[in-house]
């Protein structure tokens, strides 16, 4: 605790850190908190899992008071990350509670409008924040701290203009903190136009390489799923994340894992927000142990206790590989990243190996049972039974073909 105190963190935040049983500050906390508490603008190169939330929370909680309007705004790329950051802020402000609200799309706007009336700290995604700005249901005149969390991902997701529009609504007299796994050109550009003499800090790696074992199996395309089932059943694991490159594969893999008796849930951007929240709740609570996801859905999710990350598809963008494996071997724990590849993945794996400093060892493919993948039942969509199923001309053609 002494080491957290030395960073200058307030007593009431220290008490909540003590409750969280954190023993010592993480690297990014050590490097950034003194600057943040001194009121500087900071660019922090750090990914999910580095402990960045507490770093900016320390600043927000020191500078915000209850009942003085929205004094801090945190922009996040995804709804899940907004929820996660809001929960962390609530936890760290336990001994001096504030009105903290998460604001994102895909859910009703009215409860948010009500919550915003008494909010001191807002955490939200750019789209819904802009919506509130347009409705005049959010006021940023009192904002003292602006945080751009996972800025590179916000830009990747096409929120650059939205983010800039929101920044322009905040007072120029403010502290701006930017967190980003990679310091891209866009990040630098934004910092030049919207930050004051920013100081840059970064941490070298997302995970402890000594604690992370990375392997790959090379199998025929039709054997990938069977090998995944075999490994999930035979590896000694806690929580597991299985990454796919498409929504379709995500659904297919999760559904077929359930057919094979494995408690798996899919999460991807195509699911309604309510469903995404349910899936995350059940995964966080350990009720379901295998989360099958796309990169977009997994962005910024902080899940403790992930022992295994499987790449069912090797990511098309090699830096995603680093984001994926960063889900495990965190906070001193051990982890395994297992790549199941077939011919289609060779190019992607070559790029991963070429562009990143990673050590992935080939494993001998074990003997395993073949599992047949079931395709979903095809639904006949006929909303209006009186309407012909096909247009008349097409009907004629179809008959002709039948004869
Ligand atoms: P973040 O990078 O903020 O998403 O944090 C990743 C995880 O690390 C969260 O579950 C935090 O509760 C945890 N964490 C943050 N700071 C520390 C610390 N100093 N020691 C141990 N765990 C921490």
Short mmCIF file of C-alpha atoms and ligand atoms in Angstrom, two decimals:
data_model
loop_
_atom_site.label_atom_id
_atom_site.label_comp_id
_atom_site.label_asym_id
_atom_site.label_seq_id
_atom_site.Cartn_x
_atom_site.Cartn_y
_atom_site.Cartn_z
CA UNK A 1 0.00 0.00 0.00
CA UNK A 2 2.91 2.29 0.78
CA UNK A 3 3.92 2.16 -2.88
CA UNK A 4 0.47 3.38 -3.99
CA UNK A 5 0.62 6.13 -1.36
CA UNK A 6 3.97 7.29 -2.74
CA UNK A 7 2.30 8.01 -6.07
CA UNK A 8 0.25 10.69 -4.31
CA UNK A 9 -3.14 8.95 -4.44
CA UNK A 10 -5.85 10.30 -2.11
CA UNK A 11 -6.62 8.47 1.14
CA UNK A 12 -10.15 7.55 0.14
CA UNK A 13 -9.00 6.01 -3.14
CA UNK A 14 -6.18 4.20 -1.31
CA UNK A 15 -8.78 2.57 0.96
CA UNK A 16 -10.64 1.16 -2.04
CA UNK A 17 -7.37 -0.04 -3.60
CA UNK A 18 -6.67 -1.79 -0.32
CA UNK A 19 -10.09 -3.49 -0.56
CA UNK A 20 -9.18 -4.66 -4.09
CA UNK A 21 -6.12 -6.37 -2.61
CA UNK A 22 -3.75 -4.90 -5.20
CA UNK A 23 -0.27 -5.33 -3.75
CA UNK A 24 1.70 -2.84 -5.78
CA UNK A 25 1.11 -0.43 -8.66
CA UNK A 26 1.40 -1.76 -12.19
CA UNK A 27 4.02 -0.22 -14.47
CA UNK A 28 1.59 2.13 -16.19
CA UNK A 29 0.19 3.23 -12.82
CA UNK A 30 3.66 3.94 -11.49
CA UNK A 31 4.60 5.95 -14.56
CA UNK A 32 1.40 7.87 -15.21
CA UNK A 33 -0.34 8.50 -11.86
CA UNK A 34 2.13 11.12 -10.56
CA UNK A 35 1.77 13.07 -13.83
CA UNK A 36 -2.01 12.70 -13.87
CA UNK A 37 -2.31 13.88 -10.27
CA UNK A 38 -0.09 16.84 -11.12
CA UNK A 39 -2.69 17.89 -13.68
CA UNK A 40 -0.62 17.19 -16.80
CA UNK A 41 -2.01 16.04 -20.13
CA UNK A 42 -0.76 12.49 -20.62
CA UNK A 43 -0.53 10.09 -23.55
CA UNK A 44 -0.21 6.58 -22.15
CA UNK A 45 0.79 3.67 -24.35
CA UNK A 46 -0.92 0.79 -22.61
CA UNK A 47 -3.40 -1.94 -23.37
CA UNK A 48 -6.28 -3.57 -21.54
CA UNK A 49 -4.90 -5.47 -18.61
CA UNK A 50 -2.17 -2.97 -17.83
CA UNK A 51 -4.11 -1.36 -14.99
CA UNK A 52 -4.81 1.83 -16.97
CA UNK A 53 -8.32 2.30 -15.52
CA UNK A 54 -7.03 2.91 -12.02
CA UNK A 55 -4.45 5.31 -13.49
CA UNK A 56 -7.08 7.67 -14.89
CA UNK A 57 -9.56 6.90 -12.10
CA UNK A 58 -7.06 8.30 -9.59
CA UNK A 59 -7.11 11.63 -11.45
CA UNK A 60 -10.87 11.75 -12.00
CA UNK A 61 -11.69 10.91 -8.40
CA UNK A 62 -9.26 13.48 -7.04
CA UNK A 63 -10.76 16.25 -9.17
CA UNK A 64 -14.50 15.51 -9.02
CA UNK A 65 -17.04 16.40 -6.35
CA UNK A 66 -20.60 15.30 -5.89
CA UNK A 67 -23.29 17.58 -7.26
CA UNK A 68 -21.12 19.91 -9.37
CA UNK A 69 -22.26 18.79 -12.80
CA UNK A 70 -20.37 16.51 -15.18
CA UNK A 71 -16.73 17.02 -14.26
CA UNK A 72 -15.19 14.03 -16.01
CA UNK A 73 -15.93 12.38 -19.33
CA UNK A 74 -14.42 9.06 -20.40
CA UNK A 75 -14.89 8.05 -24.04
CA UNK A 76 -14.58 4.33 -24.83
CA UNK A 77 -14.85 2.43 -28.13
CA UNK A 78 -17.36 -0.16 -26.95
CA UNK A 79 -20.39 -0.47 -24.74
CA UNK A 80 -18.81 -3.27 -22.74
CA UNK A 81 -15.75 -1.19 -22.00
CA UNK A 82 -17.99 1.72 -20.93
CA UNK A 83 -19.76 -0.58 -18.44
CA UNK A 84 -16.48 -1.96 -17.22
CA UNK A 85 -14.87 1.45 -16.70
CA UNK A 86 -17.98 2.79 -14.95
CA UNK A 87 -17.98 -0.21 -12.58
CA UNK A 88 -14.28 0.30 -11.82
CA UNK A 89 -14.90 4.00 -11.09
CA UNK A 90 -17.80 3.10 -8.80
CA UNK A 91 -15.57 0.62 -6.99
CA UNK A 92 -12.68 3.05 -6.54
CA UNK A 93 -15.03 5.83 -5.36
CA UNK A 94 -16.64 3.63 -2.68
CA UNK A 95 -15.40 5.86 0.17
CA UNK A 96 -16.46 9.10 -1.53
CA UNK A 97 -19.31 8.15 -3.85
CA UNK A 98 -20.05 10.13 -6.98
CA UNK A 99 -22.81 10.00 -9.60
CA UNK A 100 -21.18 7.77 -12.21
CA UNK A 101 -23.11 6.74 -15.30
CA UNK A 102 -22.36 4.63 -18.37
CA UNK A 103 -23.99 5.96 -21.53
CA UNK A 104 -24.06 3.85 -24.70
CA UNK A 105 -26.33 2.89 -27.56
CA UNK A 106 -28.44 -0.21 -28.02
CA UNK A 107 -30.40 0.43 -24.80
CA UNK A 108 -33.20 2.87 -23.86
CA UNK A 109 -32.21 6.54 -23.78
CA UNK A 110 -34.70 7.74 -21.12
CA UNK A 111 -33.02 6.18 -18.07
CA UNK A 112 -29.77 7.74 -19.30
CA UNK A 113 -31.41 11.17 -19.64
CA UNK A 114 -32.60 10.87 -16.05
CA UNK A 115 -29.21 9.65 -14.80
CA UNK A 116 -27.36 12.44 -16.61
CA UNK A 117 -29.23 15.08 -14.57
CA UNK A 118 -27.27 14.12 -11.46
CA UNK A 119 -24.13 12.67 -13.03
CA UNK A 120 -20.68 13.81 -11.91
CA UNK A 121 -18.76 11.40 -14.15
CA UNK A 122 -19.89 10.07 -17.54
CA UNK A 123 -18.38 7.09 -19.32
CA UNK A 124 -19.72 6.54 -22.81
CA UNK A 125 -19.37 5.56 -26.42
CA UNK A 126 -19.11 8.38 -28.97
CA UNK A 127 -22.34 7.67 -30.88
CA UNK A 128 -24.68 7.86 -27.92
CA UNK A 129 -22.83 10.78 -26.35
CA UNK A 130 -23.38 12.74 -29.59
CA UNK A 131 -27.02 11.74 -29.51
CA UNK A 132 -27.31 13.28 -26.03
CA UNK A 133 -25.47 16.40 -27.19
CA UNK A 134 -27.97 16.81 -30.02
CA UNK A 135 -30.88 16.39 -27.59
CA UNK A 136 -29.24 18.81 -25.15
CA UNK A 137 -29.49 16.18 -22.44
CA UNK A 138 -25.79 16.35 -21.64
CA UNK A 139 -23.73 19.40 -20.67
CA UNK A 140 -19.97 19.45 -20.73
CA UNK A 141 -19.41 23.02 -19.50
CA UNK A 142 -17.98 21.76 -16.17
CA UNK A 143 -15.73 19.03 -17.54
CA UNK A 144 -12.26 19.19 -15.98
CA UNK A 145 -10.95 15.77 -17.00
CA UNK A 146 -11.41 14.21 -20.42
CA UNK A 147 -10.20 10.64 -20.95
CA UNK A 148 -9.92 8.98 -24.35
CA UNK A 149 -9.69 5.30 -23.52
CA UNK A 150 -8.36 2.90 -26.16
CA UNK A 151 -8.06 5.80 -28.58
CA UNK A 152 -6.53 3.67 -31.36
CA UNK A 153 -9.53 1.34 -31.29
CA UNK A 154 -11.96 4.23 -31.35
CA UNK A 155 -10.22 5.46 -34.48
CA UNK A 156 -10.11 1.93 -35.99
CA UNK A 157 -13.84 1.73 -35.47
CA UNK A 158 -14.42 4.95 -37.39
CA UNK A 159 -15.20 7.24 -34.43
CA UNK A 160 -12.48 9.79 -35.17
CA UNK A 161 -14.78 12.60 -36.30
CA UNK A 162 -17.30 11.88 -33.55
CA UNK A 163 -14.54 12.00 -30.94
CA UNK A 164 -13.33 15.36 -32.26
CA UNK A 165 -16.85 16.78 -32.24
CA UNK A 166 -17.25 15.73 -28.62
CA UNK A 167 -13.84 17.14 -27.63
CA UNK A 168 -14.87 20.49 -29.09
CA UNK A 169 -17.88 20.54 -26.76
CA UNK A 170 -15.61 20.34 -23.70
CA UNK A 171 -14.04 23.44 -22.15
CA UNK A 172 -10.53 24.13 -23.45
CA UNK A 173 -9.36 24.57 -19.85
CA UNK A 174 -9.25 20.88 -18.96
CA UNK A 175 -6.92 17.96 -18.47
CA UNK A 176 -6.85 15.44 -21.33
CA UNK A 177 -5.64 11.89 -20.80
CA UNK A 178 -5.24 9.60 -23.78
CA UNK A 179 -4.77 5.85 -23.43
CA UNK A 180 -3.93 3.78 -26.45
CA UNK A 181 -2.33 0.38 -27.05
CA UNK A 182 -0.55 1.76 -30.10
CA UNK A 183 0.49 5.34 -30.73
CA UNK A 184 -0.75 5.67 -34.30
CA UNK A 185 -0.55 8.68 -36.62
CA UNK A 186 -4.16 9.54 -35.80
CA UNK A 187 -3.39 9.46 -32.10
CA UNK A 188 -0.44 11.81 -32.59
CA UNK A 189 -2.54 14.13 -34.79
CA UNK A 190 -5.33 14.29 -32.25
CA UNK A 191 -2.93 14.94 -29.40
CA UNK A 192 -1.37 17.81 -31.36
CA UNK A 193 -4.68 19.54 -31.92
CA UNK A 194 -6.42 18.82 -28.63
CA UNK A 195 -3.84 18.31 -25.90
CA UNK A 196 -1.58 20.75 -24.07
CA UNK A 197 2.10 19.80 -23.92
CA UNK A 198 1.26 16.16 -23.43
CA UNK A 199 3.77 13.92 -21.67
CA UNK A 200 4.10 10.43 -23.05
CA UNK A 201 4.55 7.30 -20.97
CA UNK A 202 4.39 3.72 -22.11
CA UNK A 203 4.85 0.18 -20.92
CA UNK A 204 6.73 -2.38 -22.94
CA UNK A 205 4.62 -5.48 -22.99
CA UNK A 206 1.01 -6.33 -22.32
CA UNK A 207 1.74 -9.71 -20.81
CA UNK A 208 4.61 -11.36 -19.03
CA UNK A 209 6.17 -13.47 -21.82
CA UNK A 210 7.60 -15.93 -19.31
CA UNK A 211 4.11 -16.73 -18.05
CA UNK A 212 2.54 -17.20 -21.47
CA UNK A 213 2.97 -20.36 -23.51
CA UNK A 214 2.12 -19.97 -27.20
CA UNK A 215 1.65 -23.01 -29.41
CA UNK A 216 0.10 -23.97 -32.71
CA UNK A 217 -1.38 -27.11 -34.21
CA UNK A 218 -1.44 -27.56 -37.96
CA UNK A 219 -4.44 -29.60 -39.11
CA UNK A 220 -6.73 -30.00 -42.10
CA UNK A 221 -9.53 -27.45 -42.29
CA UNK A 222 -12.21 -30.07 -41.58
CA UNK A 223 -10.39 -31.17 -38.42
CA UNK A 224 -10.14 -27.78 -36.74
CA UNK A 225 -13.38 -28.00 -34.84
CA UNK A 226 -12.77 -31.57 -33.65
CA UNK A 227 -9.34 -30.59 -32.34
CA UNK A 228 -10.83 -27.58 -30.55
CA UNK A 229 -13.37 -29.83 -28.82
CA UNK A 230 -10.64 -32.28 -27.87
CA UNK A 231 -8.40 -29.56 -26.41
CA UNK A 232 -11.24 -27.89 -24.52
CA UNK A 233 -12.13 -31.22 -22.97
CA UNK A 234 -8.55 -32.23 -22.12
CA UNK A 235 -6.78 -29.00 -21.21
CA UNK A 236 -6.99 -28.03 -17.57
CA UNK A 237 -8.52 -24.58 -17.93
CA UNK A 238 -10.46 -21.87 -16.09
CA UNK A 239 -12.08 -19.28 -18.33
CA UNK A 240 -11.45 -19.70 -22.03
CA UNK A 241 -11.76 -17.28 -24.95
CA UNK A 242 -12.01 -18.65 -28.48
CA UNK A 243 -11.41 -16.06 -31.21
CA UNK A 244 -12.94 -16.28 -34.68
CA UNK A 245 -12.59 -13.81 -37.54
CA UNK A 246 -16.29 -13.59 -38.45
CA UNK A 247 -19.66 -13.38 -36.72
CA UNK A 248 -20.78 -16.41 -38.67
CA UNK A 249 -17.91 -18.57 -37.46
CA UNK A 250 -18.41 -17.30 -33.92
CA UNK A 251 -22.04 -18.43 -33.90
CA UNK A 252 -21.23 -21.71 -35.60
CA UNK A 253 -18.42 -22.61 -33.23
CA UNK A 254 -20.37 -21.67 -30.06
CA UNK A 255 -23.47 -23.58 -31.20
CA UNK A 256 -21.50 -26.70 -32.08
CA UNK A 257 -19.50 -26.59 -28.85
CA UNK A 258 -22.83 -26.69 -27.01
CA UNK A 259 -23.87 -29.70 -29.12
CA UNK A 260 -20.63 -31.31 -27.94
CA UNK A 261 -21.55 -30.69 -24.31
CA UNK A 262 -19.30 -27.64 -23.76
CA UNK A 263 -20.89 -24.63 -22.11
CA UNK A 264 -20.02 -21.99 -24.70
CA UNK A 265 -21.55 -18.61 -25.50
CA UNK A 266 -20.98 -16.40 -28.53
CA UNK A 267 -20.46 -12.66 -28.40
CA UNK A 268 -20.20 -10.44 -31.46
CA UNK A 269 -21.33 -7.06 -32.69
CA UNK A 270 -24.44 -8.53 -34.35
CA UNK A 271 -26.09 -9.40 -31.02
CA UNK A 272 -28.51 -7.00 -29.30
CA UNK A 273 -26.95 -5.16 -26.36
CA UNK A 274 -29.15 -6.94 -23.78
CA UNK A 275 -27.92 -10.30 -25.00
CA UNK A 276 -24.30 -9.13 -25.00
CA UNK A 277 -24.66 -7.97 -21.38
CA UNK A 278 -26.23 -11.33 -20.38
CA UNK A 279 -23.40 -13.26 -22.04
CA UNK A 280 -20.77 -11.14 -20.32
CA UNK A 281 -22.48 -11.47 -16.93
CA UNK A 282 -22.58 -15.24 -17.23
CA UNK A 283 -18.96 -15.38 -18.35
CA UNK A 284 -17.74 -13.01 -15.59
CA UNK A 285 -19.54 -15.08 -12.98
CA UNK A 286 -17.93 -18.22 -14.37
CA UNK A 287 -21.35 -19.74 -15.16
CA UNK A 288 -20.31 -20.34 -18.71
CA UNK A 289 -16.63 -21.01 -19.20
CA UNK A 290 -16.03 -20.65 -22.91
CA UNK A 291 -16.57 -17.32 -24.66
CA UNK A 292 -16.44 -17.47 -28.44
CA UNK A 293 -15.89 -13.99 -29.79
CA UNK A 294 -14.83 -11.68 -32.58
CA UNK A 295 -12.12 -9.08 -32.09
CA UNK A 296 -14.62 -6.23 -32.16
CA UNK A 297 -16.75 -7.73 -29.39
CA UNK A 298 -13.71 -8.53 -27.28
CA UNK A 299 -12.28 -5.03 -27.56
CA UNK A 300 -11.47 -3.64 -24.17
CA UNK A 301 -13.21 -6.42 -22.27
CA UNK A 302 -11.43 -7.02 -19.03
CA UNK A 303 -12.04 -10.52 -17.81
CA UNK A 304 -10.09 -11.92 -14.93
CA UNK A 305 -9.03 -15.54 -14.84
CA UNK A 306 -8.71 -16.31 -18.56
CA UNK A 307 -6.33 -19.27 -18.60
CA UNK A 308 -6.55 -20.08 -22.32
CA UNK A 309 -6.93 -18.07 -25.49
CA UNK A 310 -7.64 -20.11 -28.62
CA UNK A 311 -7.30 -18.69 -32.08
CA UNK A 312 -9.76 -20.72 -34.10
CA UNK A 313 -8.94 -18.36 -36.95
CA UNK A 314 -5.62 -16.54 -37.03
CA UNK A 315 -6.41 -12.80 -37.14
CA UNK A 316 -6.11 -11.03 -40.47
CA UNK A 317 -4.40 -8.09 -38.81
CA UNK A 318 -1.28 -9.21 -37.05
CA UNK A 319 -1.50 -6.71 -34.21
CA UNK A 320 -4.85 -8.26 -33.23
CA UNK A 321 -2.86 -11.35 -32.29
CA UNK A 322 -1.17 -9.34 -29.56
CA UNK A 323 -4.51 -7.98 -28.34
CA UNK A 324 -5.93 -11.50 -28.25
CA UNK A 325 -3.11 -13.14 -26.33
CA UNK A 326 -3.10 -10.20 -23.91
CA UNK A 327 -6.35 -11.61 -22.46
CA UNK A 328 -4.40 -14.26 -20.57
CA UNK A 329 -1.25 -14.43 -18.41
CA UNK A 330 -2.27 -11.21 -16.71
CA UNK A 331 -1.38 -9.86 -13.28
CA UNK A 332 1.24 -12.55 -12.71
CA UNK A 333 -0.98 -15.50 -13.67
CA UNK A 334 0.01 -18.15 -16.18
CA UNK A 335 -1.71 -18.54 -19.51
CA UNK A 336 -1.75 -20.41 -22.76
CA UNK A 337 -2.42 -19.14 -26.28
CA UNK A 338 -3.27 -21.99 -28.63
CA UNK A 339 -3.51 -21.48 -32.38
CA UNK A 340 -5.42 -24.00 -34.42
CA UNK A 341 -4.43 -23.46 -37.99
CA UNK A 342 -5.15 -24.92 -41.34
CA UNK A 343 -4.01 -23.93 -44.80
CA UNK A 344 -6.24 -20.83 -44.85
CA UNK A 345 -4.40 -19.41 -41.85
CA UNK A 346 -0.83 -19.78 -43.09
CA UNK A 347 -0.54 -16.28 -44.54
CA UNK A 348 -2.03 -14.68 -41.45
CA UNK A 349 0.32 -16.60 -39.16
CA UNK A 350 3.33 -15.64 -41.27
CA UNK A 351 2.37 -11.98 -40.85
CA UNK A 352 1.95 -12.44 -37.09
CA UNK A 353 5.41 -13.99 -36.82
CA UNK A 354 7.03 -11.41 -39.08
CA UNK A 355 5.50 -8.32 -37.54
CA UNK A 356 5.59 -9.23 -33.86
CA UNK A 357 8.19 -10.48 -31.46
CA UNK A 358 6.41 -13.69 -30.51
CA UNK A 359 7.55 -17.23 -29.96
CA UNK A 360 4.93 -19.76 -31.09
CA UNK A 361 5.96 -23.41 -30.90
CA UNK A 362 4.45 -26.18 -32.99
CA UNK A 363 2.72 -28.93 -30.98
CA UNK A 364 2.24 -32.48 -32.16
CA UNK A 365 -1.39 -33.04 -33.06
CA UNK A 366 -2.82 -35.54 -30.56
CA UNK A 367 -5.16 -38.38 -31.47
CA UNK A 368 -8.70 -37.07 -31.24
CA UNK A 369 -12.24 -38.04 -32.07
CA UNK A 370 -13.86 -36.56 -35.14
CA UNK A 371 -16.89 -34.35 -34.43
CA UNK A 372 -19.32 -33.51 -37.22
CA UNK A 373 -20.27 -29.83 -37.48
CA UNK A 374 -24.02 -29.31 -37.64
CA UNK A 375 -25.35 -26.55 -39.84
CA UNK A 376 -28.18 -24.38 -38.47
CA UNK A 377 -31.71 -25.36 -39.49
CA UNK A 378 -32.81 -23.21 -42.38
CA UNK A 379 -35.75 -21.00 -41.52
CA UNK A 380 -38.46 -20.43 -44.16
CA UNK A 381 -39.32 -16.78 -43.87
CA UNK A 382 -42.91 -16.36 -45.03
CA UNK A 383 -44.37 -13.40 -43.19
CA UNK A 384 -47.43 -13.18 -45.46
CA UNK A 385 -48.88 -16.53 -46.42
CA UNK A 386 -51.15 -15.05 -49.10
CA UNK A 387 -48.26 -13.65 -51.07
CA UNK A 388 -46.70 -15.94 -53.65
CA UNK A 389 -43.40 -17.34 -52.46
CA UNK A 390 -41.62 -16.24 -55.64
CA UNK A 391 -42.53 -13.71 -58.24
CA UNK A 392 -44.62 -15.02 -61.12
CA UNK A 393 -41.86 -14.90 -63.75
CA UNK A 394 -39.48 -16.62 -61.41
CA UNK A 395 -42.10 -19.31 -60.72
CA UNK A 396 -42.28 -20.14 -64.38
CA UNK A 397 -38.51 -20.41 -64.62
CA UNK A 398 -38.38 -22.59 -61.57
CA UNK A 399 -40.97 -24.98 -63.01
CA UNK A 400 -39.14 -25.09 -66.26
CA UNK A 401 -35.99 -26.02 -64.41
CA UNK A 402 -37.85 -28.73 -62.51
CA UNK A 403 -39.04 -30.39 -65.67
P1 LIG B 1 -7.25 -2.43 -16.78
O1 LIG B 1 -6.00 -2.42 -17.60
O2 LIG B 1 -7.50 -1.15 -16.11
O3 LIG B 1 -8.41 -2.93 -17.58
O4 LIG B 1 -7.02 -3.47 -15.56
C1 LIG B 1 -6.85 -4.82 -15.74
C2 LIG B 1 -7.08 -5.62 -14.47
O5 LIG B 1 -5.99 -5.50 -13.56
C3 LIG B 1 -8.33 -5.24 -13.70
O6 LIG B 1 -9.01 -6.43 -13.36
C4 LIG B 1 -7.83 -4.56 -12.46
O7 LIG B 1 -8.68 -4.78 -11.37
C5 LIG B 1 -6.47 -5.21 -12.25
N1 LIG B 1 -5.48 -4.31 -11.64
C6 LIG B 1 -5.35 -2.99 -11.86
N2 LIG B 1 -4.32 -2.50 -11.15
C7 LIG B 1 -3.77 -3.55 -10.50
C8 LIG B 1 -2.67 -3.70 -9.60
N3 LIG B 1 -1.92 -2.66 -9.26
N4 LIG B 1 -2.40 -4.94 -9.12
C9 LIG B 1 -3.15 -6.00 -9.48
N5 LIG B 1 -4.21 -5.94 -10.31
C10 LIG B 1 -4.51 -4.73 -10.81
#
